[in-house]
Tab-separated table of C-alpha atoms and ligand atoms in Angstrom:
chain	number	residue	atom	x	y	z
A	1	UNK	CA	57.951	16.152	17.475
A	2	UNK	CA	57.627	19.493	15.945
A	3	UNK	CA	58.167	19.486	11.954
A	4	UNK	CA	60.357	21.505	10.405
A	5	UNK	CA	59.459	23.885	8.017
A	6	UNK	CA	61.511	25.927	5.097
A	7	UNK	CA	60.678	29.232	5.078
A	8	UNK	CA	62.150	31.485	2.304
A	9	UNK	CA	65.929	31.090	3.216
A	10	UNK	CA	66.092	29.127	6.641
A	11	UNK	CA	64.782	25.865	8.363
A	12	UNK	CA	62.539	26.543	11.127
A	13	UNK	CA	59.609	24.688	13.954
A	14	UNK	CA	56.641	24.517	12.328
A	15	UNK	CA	55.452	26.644	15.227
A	16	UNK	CA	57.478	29.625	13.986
A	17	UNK	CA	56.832	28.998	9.908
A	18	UNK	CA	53.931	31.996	9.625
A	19	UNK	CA	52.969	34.260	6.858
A	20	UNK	CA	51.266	37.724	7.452
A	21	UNK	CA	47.717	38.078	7.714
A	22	UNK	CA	48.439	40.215	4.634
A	23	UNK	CA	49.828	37.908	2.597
A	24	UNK	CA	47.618	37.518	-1.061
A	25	UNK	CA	47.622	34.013	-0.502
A	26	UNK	CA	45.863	34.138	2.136
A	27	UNK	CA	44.184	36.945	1.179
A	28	UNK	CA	43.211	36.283	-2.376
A	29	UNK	CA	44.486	32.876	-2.931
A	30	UNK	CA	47.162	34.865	-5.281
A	31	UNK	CA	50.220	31.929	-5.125
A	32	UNK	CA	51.294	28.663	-6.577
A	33	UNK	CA	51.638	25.444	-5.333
A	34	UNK	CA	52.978	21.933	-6.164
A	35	UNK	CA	53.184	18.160	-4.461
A	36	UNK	CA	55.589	15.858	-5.274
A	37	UNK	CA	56.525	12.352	-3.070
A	38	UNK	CA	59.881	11.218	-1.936
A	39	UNK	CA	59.950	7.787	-2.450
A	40	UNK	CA	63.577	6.118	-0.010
A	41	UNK	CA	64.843	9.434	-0.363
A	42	UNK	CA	64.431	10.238	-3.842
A	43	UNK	CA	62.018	12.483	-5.141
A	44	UNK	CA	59.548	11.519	-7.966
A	45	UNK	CA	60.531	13.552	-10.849
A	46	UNK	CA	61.456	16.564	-8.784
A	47	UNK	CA	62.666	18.462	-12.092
A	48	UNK	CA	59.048	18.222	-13.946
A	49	UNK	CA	57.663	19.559	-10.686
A	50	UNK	CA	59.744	22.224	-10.149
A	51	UNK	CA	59.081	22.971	-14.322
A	52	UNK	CA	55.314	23.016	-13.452
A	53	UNK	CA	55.785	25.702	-10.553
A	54	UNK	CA	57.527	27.857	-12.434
A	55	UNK	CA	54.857	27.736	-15.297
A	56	UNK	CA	52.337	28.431	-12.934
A	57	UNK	CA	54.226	31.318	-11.286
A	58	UNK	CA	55.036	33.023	-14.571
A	59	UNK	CA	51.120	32.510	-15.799
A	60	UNK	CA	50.289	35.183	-12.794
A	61	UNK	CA	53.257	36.947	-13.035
A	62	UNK	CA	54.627	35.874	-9.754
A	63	UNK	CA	58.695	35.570	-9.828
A	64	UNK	CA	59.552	33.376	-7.767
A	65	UNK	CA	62.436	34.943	-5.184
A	66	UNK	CA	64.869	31.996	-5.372
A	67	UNK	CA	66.063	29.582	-7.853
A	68	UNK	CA	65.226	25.773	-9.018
A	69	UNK	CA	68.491	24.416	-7.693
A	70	UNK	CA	67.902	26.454	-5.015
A	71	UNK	CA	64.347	25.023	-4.007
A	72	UNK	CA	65.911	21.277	-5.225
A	73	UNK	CA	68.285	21.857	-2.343
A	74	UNK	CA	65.720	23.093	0.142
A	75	UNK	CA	63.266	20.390	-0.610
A	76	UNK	CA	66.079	17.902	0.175
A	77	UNK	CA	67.061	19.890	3.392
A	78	UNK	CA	63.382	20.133	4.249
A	79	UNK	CA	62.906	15.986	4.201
A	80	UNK	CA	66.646	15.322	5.466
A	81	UNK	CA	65.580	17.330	8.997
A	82	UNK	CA	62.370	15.699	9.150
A	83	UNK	CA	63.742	12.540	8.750
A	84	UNK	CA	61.530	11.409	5.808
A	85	UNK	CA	62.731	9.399	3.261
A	86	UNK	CA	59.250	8.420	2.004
A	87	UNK	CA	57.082	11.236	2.529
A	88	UNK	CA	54.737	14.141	0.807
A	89	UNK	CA	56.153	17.751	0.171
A	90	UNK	CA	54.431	20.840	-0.443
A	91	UNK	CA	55.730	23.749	-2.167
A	92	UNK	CA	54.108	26.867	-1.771
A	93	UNK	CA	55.072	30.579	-3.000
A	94	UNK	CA	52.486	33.587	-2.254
A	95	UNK	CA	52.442	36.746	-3.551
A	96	UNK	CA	53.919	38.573	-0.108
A	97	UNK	CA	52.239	40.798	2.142
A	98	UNK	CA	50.334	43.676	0.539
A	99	UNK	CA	48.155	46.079	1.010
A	100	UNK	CA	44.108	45.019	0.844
A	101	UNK	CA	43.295	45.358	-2.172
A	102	UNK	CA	43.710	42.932	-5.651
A	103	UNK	CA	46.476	45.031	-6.985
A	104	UNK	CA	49.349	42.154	-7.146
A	105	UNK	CA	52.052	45.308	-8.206
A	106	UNK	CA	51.555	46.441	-4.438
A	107	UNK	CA	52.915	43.797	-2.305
A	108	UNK	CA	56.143	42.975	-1.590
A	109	UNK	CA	58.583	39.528	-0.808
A	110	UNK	CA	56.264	36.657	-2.029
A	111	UNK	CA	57.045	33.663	0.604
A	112	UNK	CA	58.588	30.545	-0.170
A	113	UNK	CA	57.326	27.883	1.937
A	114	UNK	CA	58.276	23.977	1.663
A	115	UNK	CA	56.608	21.502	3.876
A	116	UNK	CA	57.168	17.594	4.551
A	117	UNK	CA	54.963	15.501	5.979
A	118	UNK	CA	53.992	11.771	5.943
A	119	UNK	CA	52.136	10.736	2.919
A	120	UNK	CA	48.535	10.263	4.252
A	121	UNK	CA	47.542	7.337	1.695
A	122	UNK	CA	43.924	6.072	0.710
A	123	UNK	CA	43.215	2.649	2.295
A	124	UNK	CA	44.719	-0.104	0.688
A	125	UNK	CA	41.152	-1.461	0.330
A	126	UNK	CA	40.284	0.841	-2.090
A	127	UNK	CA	43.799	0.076	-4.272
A	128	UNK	CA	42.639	-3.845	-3.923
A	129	UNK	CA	38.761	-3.627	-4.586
A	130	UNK	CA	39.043	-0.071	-6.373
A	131	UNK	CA	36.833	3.588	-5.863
A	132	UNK	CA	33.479	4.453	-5.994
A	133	UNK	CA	33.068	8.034	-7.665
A	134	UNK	CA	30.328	10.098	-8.716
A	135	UNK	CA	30.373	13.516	-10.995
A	136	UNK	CA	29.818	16.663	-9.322
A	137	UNK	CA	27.484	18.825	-10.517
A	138	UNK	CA	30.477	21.780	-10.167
A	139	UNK	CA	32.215	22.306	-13.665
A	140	UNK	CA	35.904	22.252	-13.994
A	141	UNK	CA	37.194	25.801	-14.325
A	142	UNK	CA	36.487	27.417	-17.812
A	143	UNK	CA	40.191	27.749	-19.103
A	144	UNK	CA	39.311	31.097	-20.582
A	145	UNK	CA	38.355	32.000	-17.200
A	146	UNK	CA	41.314	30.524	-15.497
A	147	UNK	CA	44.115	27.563	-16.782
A	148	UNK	CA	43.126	24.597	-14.988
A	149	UNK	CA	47.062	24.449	-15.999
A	150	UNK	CA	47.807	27.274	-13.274
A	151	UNK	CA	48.179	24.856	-9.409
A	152	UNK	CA	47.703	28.332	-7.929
A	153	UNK	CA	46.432	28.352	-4.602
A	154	UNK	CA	42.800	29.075	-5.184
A	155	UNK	CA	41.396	25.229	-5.140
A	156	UNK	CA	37.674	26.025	-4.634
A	157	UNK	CA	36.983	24.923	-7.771
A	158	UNK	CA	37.754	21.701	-7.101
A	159	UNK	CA	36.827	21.629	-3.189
A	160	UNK	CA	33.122	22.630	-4.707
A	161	UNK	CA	33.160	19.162	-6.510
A	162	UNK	CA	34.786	17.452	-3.716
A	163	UNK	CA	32.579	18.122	-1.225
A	164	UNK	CA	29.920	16.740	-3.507
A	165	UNK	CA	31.958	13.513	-3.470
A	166	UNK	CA	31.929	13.546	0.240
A	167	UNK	CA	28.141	13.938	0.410
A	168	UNK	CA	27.850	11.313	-2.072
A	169	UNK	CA	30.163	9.309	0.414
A	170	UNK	CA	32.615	9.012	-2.138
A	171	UNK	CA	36.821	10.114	-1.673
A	172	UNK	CA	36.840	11.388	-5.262
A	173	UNK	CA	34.796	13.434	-7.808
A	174	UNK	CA	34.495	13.841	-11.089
A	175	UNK	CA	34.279	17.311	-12.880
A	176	UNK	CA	33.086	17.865	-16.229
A	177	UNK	CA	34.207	20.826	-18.680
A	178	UNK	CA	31.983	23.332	-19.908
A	179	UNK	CA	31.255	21.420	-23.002
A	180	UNK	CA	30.117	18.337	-20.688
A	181	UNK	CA	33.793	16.525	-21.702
A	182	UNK	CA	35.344	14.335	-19.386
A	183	UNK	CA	38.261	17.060	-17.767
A	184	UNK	CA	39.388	15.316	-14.767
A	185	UNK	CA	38.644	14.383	-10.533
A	186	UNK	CA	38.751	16.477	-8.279
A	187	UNK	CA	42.932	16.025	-7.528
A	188	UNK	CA	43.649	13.152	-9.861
A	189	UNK	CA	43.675	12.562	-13.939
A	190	UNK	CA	41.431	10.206	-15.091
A	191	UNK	CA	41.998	7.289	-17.111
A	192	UNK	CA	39.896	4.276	-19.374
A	193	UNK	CA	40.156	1.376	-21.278
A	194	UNK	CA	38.698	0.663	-24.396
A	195	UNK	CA	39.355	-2.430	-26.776
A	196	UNK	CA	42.479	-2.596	-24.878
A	197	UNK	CA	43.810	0.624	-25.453
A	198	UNK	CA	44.233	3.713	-22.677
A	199	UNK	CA	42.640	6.994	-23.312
A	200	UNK	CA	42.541	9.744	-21.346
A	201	UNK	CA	41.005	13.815	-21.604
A	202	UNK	CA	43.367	16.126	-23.583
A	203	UNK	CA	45.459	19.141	-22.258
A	204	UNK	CA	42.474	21.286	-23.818
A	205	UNK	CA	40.217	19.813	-22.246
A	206	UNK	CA	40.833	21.683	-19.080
A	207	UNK	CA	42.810	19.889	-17.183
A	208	UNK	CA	45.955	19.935	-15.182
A	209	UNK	CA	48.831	18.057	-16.756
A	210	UNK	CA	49.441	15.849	-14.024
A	211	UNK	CA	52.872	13.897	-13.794
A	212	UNK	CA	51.736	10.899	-12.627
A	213	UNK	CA	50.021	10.446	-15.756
A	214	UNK	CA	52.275	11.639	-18.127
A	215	UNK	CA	54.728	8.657	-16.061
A	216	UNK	CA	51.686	6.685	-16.653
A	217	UNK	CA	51.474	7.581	-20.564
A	218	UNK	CA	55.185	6.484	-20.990
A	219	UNK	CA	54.820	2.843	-18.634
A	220	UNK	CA	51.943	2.074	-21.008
A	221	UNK	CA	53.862	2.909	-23.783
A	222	UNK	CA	56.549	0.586	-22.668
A	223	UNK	CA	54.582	-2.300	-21.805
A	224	UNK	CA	53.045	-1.985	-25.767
A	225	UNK	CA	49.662	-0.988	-24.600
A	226	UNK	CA	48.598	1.657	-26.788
A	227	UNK	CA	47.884	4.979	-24.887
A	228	UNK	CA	46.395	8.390	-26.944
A	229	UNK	CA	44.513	11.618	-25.799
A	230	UNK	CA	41.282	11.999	-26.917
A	231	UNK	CA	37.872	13.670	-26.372
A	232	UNK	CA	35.491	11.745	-23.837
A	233	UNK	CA	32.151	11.830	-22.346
A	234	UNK	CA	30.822	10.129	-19.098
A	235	UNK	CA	28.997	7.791	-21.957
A	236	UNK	CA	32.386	5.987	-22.731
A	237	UNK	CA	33.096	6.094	-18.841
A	238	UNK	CA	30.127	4.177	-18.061
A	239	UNK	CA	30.679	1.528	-21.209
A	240	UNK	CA	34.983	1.233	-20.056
A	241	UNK	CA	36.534	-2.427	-19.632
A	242	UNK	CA	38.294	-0.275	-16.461
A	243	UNK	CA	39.018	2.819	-15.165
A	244	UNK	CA	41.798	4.256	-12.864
A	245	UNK	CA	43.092	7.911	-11.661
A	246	UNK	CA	46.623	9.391	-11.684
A	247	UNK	CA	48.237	11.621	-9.245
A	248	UNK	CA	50.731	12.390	-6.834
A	249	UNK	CA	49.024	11.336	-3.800
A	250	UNK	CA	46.934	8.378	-5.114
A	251	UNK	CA	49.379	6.974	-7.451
A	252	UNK	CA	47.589	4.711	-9.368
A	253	UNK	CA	43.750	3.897	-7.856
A	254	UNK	CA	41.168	1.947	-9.900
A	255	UNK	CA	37.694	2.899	-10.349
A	256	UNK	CA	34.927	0.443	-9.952
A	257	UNK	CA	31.808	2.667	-9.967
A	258	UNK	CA	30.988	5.966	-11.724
A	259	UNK	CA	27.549	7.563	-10.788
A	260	UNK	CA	26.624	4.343	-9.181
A	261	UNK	CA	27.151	2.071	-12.483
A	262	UNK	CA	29.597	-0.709	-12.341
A	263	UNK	CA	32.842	-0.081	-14.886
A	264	UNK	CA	33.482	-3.615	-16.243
A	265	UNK	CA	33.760	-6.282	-14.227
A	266	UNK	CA	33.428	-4.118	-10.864
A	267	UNK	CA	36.698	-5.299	-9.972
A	268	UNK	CA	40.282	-3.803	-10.660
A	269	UNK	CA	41.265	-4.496	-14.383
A	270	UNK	CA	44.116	-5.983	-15.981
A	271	UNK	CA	45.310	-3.111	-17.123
A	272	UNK	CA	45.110	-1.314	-14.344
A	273	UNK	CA	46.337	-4.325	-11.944
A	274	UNK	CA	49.854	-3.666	-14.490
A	275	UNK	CA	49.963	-0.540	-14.552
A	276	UNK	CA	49.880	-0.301	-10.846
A	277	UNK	CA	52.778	-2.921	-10.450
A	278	UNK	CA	54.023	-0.558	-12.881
A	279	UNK	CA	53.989	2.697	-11.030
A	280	UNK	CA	54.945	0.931	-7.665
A	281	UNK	CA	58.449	-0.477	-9.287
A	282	UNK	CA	58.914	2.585	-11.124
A	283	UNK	CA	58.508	5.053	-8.149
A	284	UNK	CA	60.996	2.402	-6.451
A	285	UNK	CA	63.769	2.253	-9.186
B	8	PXG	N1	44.456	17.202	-11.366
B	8	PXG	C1	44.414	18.127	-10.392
B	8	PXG	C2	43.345	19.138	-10.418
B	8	PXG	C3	45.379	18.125	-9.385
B	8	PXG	O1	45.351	19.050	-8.442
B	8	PXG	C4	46.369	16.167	-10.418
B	8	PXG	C5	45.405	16.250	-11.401
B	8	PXG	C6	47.418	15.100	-10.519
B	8	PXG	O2	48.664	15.680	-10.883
B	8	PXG	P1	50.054	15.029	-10.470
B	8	PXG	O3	51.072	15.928	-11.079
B	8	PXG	O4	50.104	15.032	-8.965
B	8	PXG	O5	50.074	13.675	-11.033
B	8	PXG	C7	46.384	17.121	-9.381
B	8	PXG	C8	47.422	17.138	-8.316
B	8	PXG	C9	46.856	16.380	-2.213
B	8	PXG	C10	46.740	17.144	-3.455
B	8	PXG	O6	47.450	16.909	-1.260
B	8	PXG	C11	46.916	16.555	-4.696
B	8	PXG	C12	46.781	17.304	-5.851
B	8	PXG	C13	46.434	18.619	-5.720
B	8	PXG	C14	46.242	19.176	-4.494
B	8	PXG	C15	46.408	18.462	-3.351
B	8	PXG	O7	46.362	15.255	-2.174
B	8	PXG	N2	46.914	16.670	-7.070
């Protein structure tokens, strides 16, 4: 069965959802983009989502052409005629067809786009017995060169470092600031355990604020584990009691080995193991 796509006011076959060859997304990668999950119809703090889009928009001047509610209601539309109540949806806005050339001033109708699809999930093997990752040698994004804080749609940065995973035979990467600080993976925020307690890179650090670990921040909070930002290296990485990555698609995943060392026992933490449980009745509630 064809999917249906939204397309800037309308439902339509995916066959007939196109953008111009002259679009600056395509282009330039000159748009925004976000990922959220429906979980039995409801989607996963829609509102911090749709918050994060129109940061991102606004950091490259892009206005989006139609409004939150707006989007709320086409993202619901979107999953109703595709008959998902779990499933993954992409929201996309370009800048609009243009003519060549970088100048963002001289385009016109930037193109709303939301997409649902079935969630395409890691193995549960790797939720059960946990990831190997390695760190790419590709630095995260200099956020005086561009906010890792901007989900536009130029994601080379992080394909560079995923590919590296792939060649390492590994789903995930991990990418390093400029300084050498832990930022995050390649599509996930990263997470460790210490004496008990969660830590995990800063905002300033170069990262992107992901949700699923702010929801993460505030389940550890309630379960009395203490949880605080701070500066880290791939030294406390490799000494962790566990490690585990955040984000839309993942969820929660633990991590058993980093650069080919084991992180504590080499098996999913305690921690973790909650956390998960967590996340899963959460996402469910
Ligand atoms: N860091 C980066 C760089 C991301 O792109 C996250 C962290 C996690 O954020 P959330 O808000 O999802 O908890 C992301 C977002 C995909 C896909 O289709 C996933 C992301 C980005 C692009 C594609 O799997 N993750």
């Amino acid at each position: 069965m064809p999917r249906i796509v939204f397309m800037n006011d309308r439902l339509v076959p995916e066959d007939q959802a196109r953008v111009s060859v002259f679009d600056h997304g395509l282009l330039y990668g000159d748009g925004v983009f976000e990922g959220l999950r429906s979980y039995q119809g409801h989607v996963f703090r829609l509102k911090a989502h749709l918050d994060r889009l129109w940061e991102s928009a606004r950091a490259i001047c892009l206005e989006i052409p139609l409004s939150p509610e707006a989007i709320a209601q086409a993202v619901s539309d979107t999953l109703a005629a595709n008959h998902l109540l779990d499933g993954y949806v992409r929201l996309v806005v370009t800048r609009g067809a243009g003519s060549l050339g970088l100048d963002p001033s001289r385009t016109k109708n930037p193109q709303v786009i939301v997409i649902a699809d079935t969630i395409s999930l890691y193995p549960s093997e790797y939720y059960e017995k946990g990831l190997r990752i390695v760190t790419a040698a590709t630095q995260r994004t200099h956020s005086a060169a561009l906010s890792p804080r901007i989900k536009s749609l130029n994601y080379l940065n992080n394909i560079m470092a995923k590919l590296e995973g792939l060649q390492a035979g590994c789903v995930e990467a991990l990418m390093l600031n400029h300084k050498g600080e832990v930022a995050e993976c390649t599509g996930d925020n990263i997470f460790l355990v210490r004496a008990g307690s969660l830590l995990t890179p800063p905002p300033d650090a170069g990262i992107l604020e992901g949700i699923t670990r702010h929801a993460v921040m505030e389940l550890a909070h309630k379960a009395g584990i203490v949880v605080r930002e701070a500066t880290l290296v791939r030294h406390d990485l490799y000494t962790a009691e566990e490690c585990f990555l955040t984000g839309t698609a993942a969820e929660v995943i633990p991590v058993v080995t980093i650069d080919g060392r084991t992180i504590g026992s080499g098996s999913p933490g305690p921690i973790t193991t909650r956390l998960i449980k967590d996340f899963y009745a959460l996402v469910r509630s």
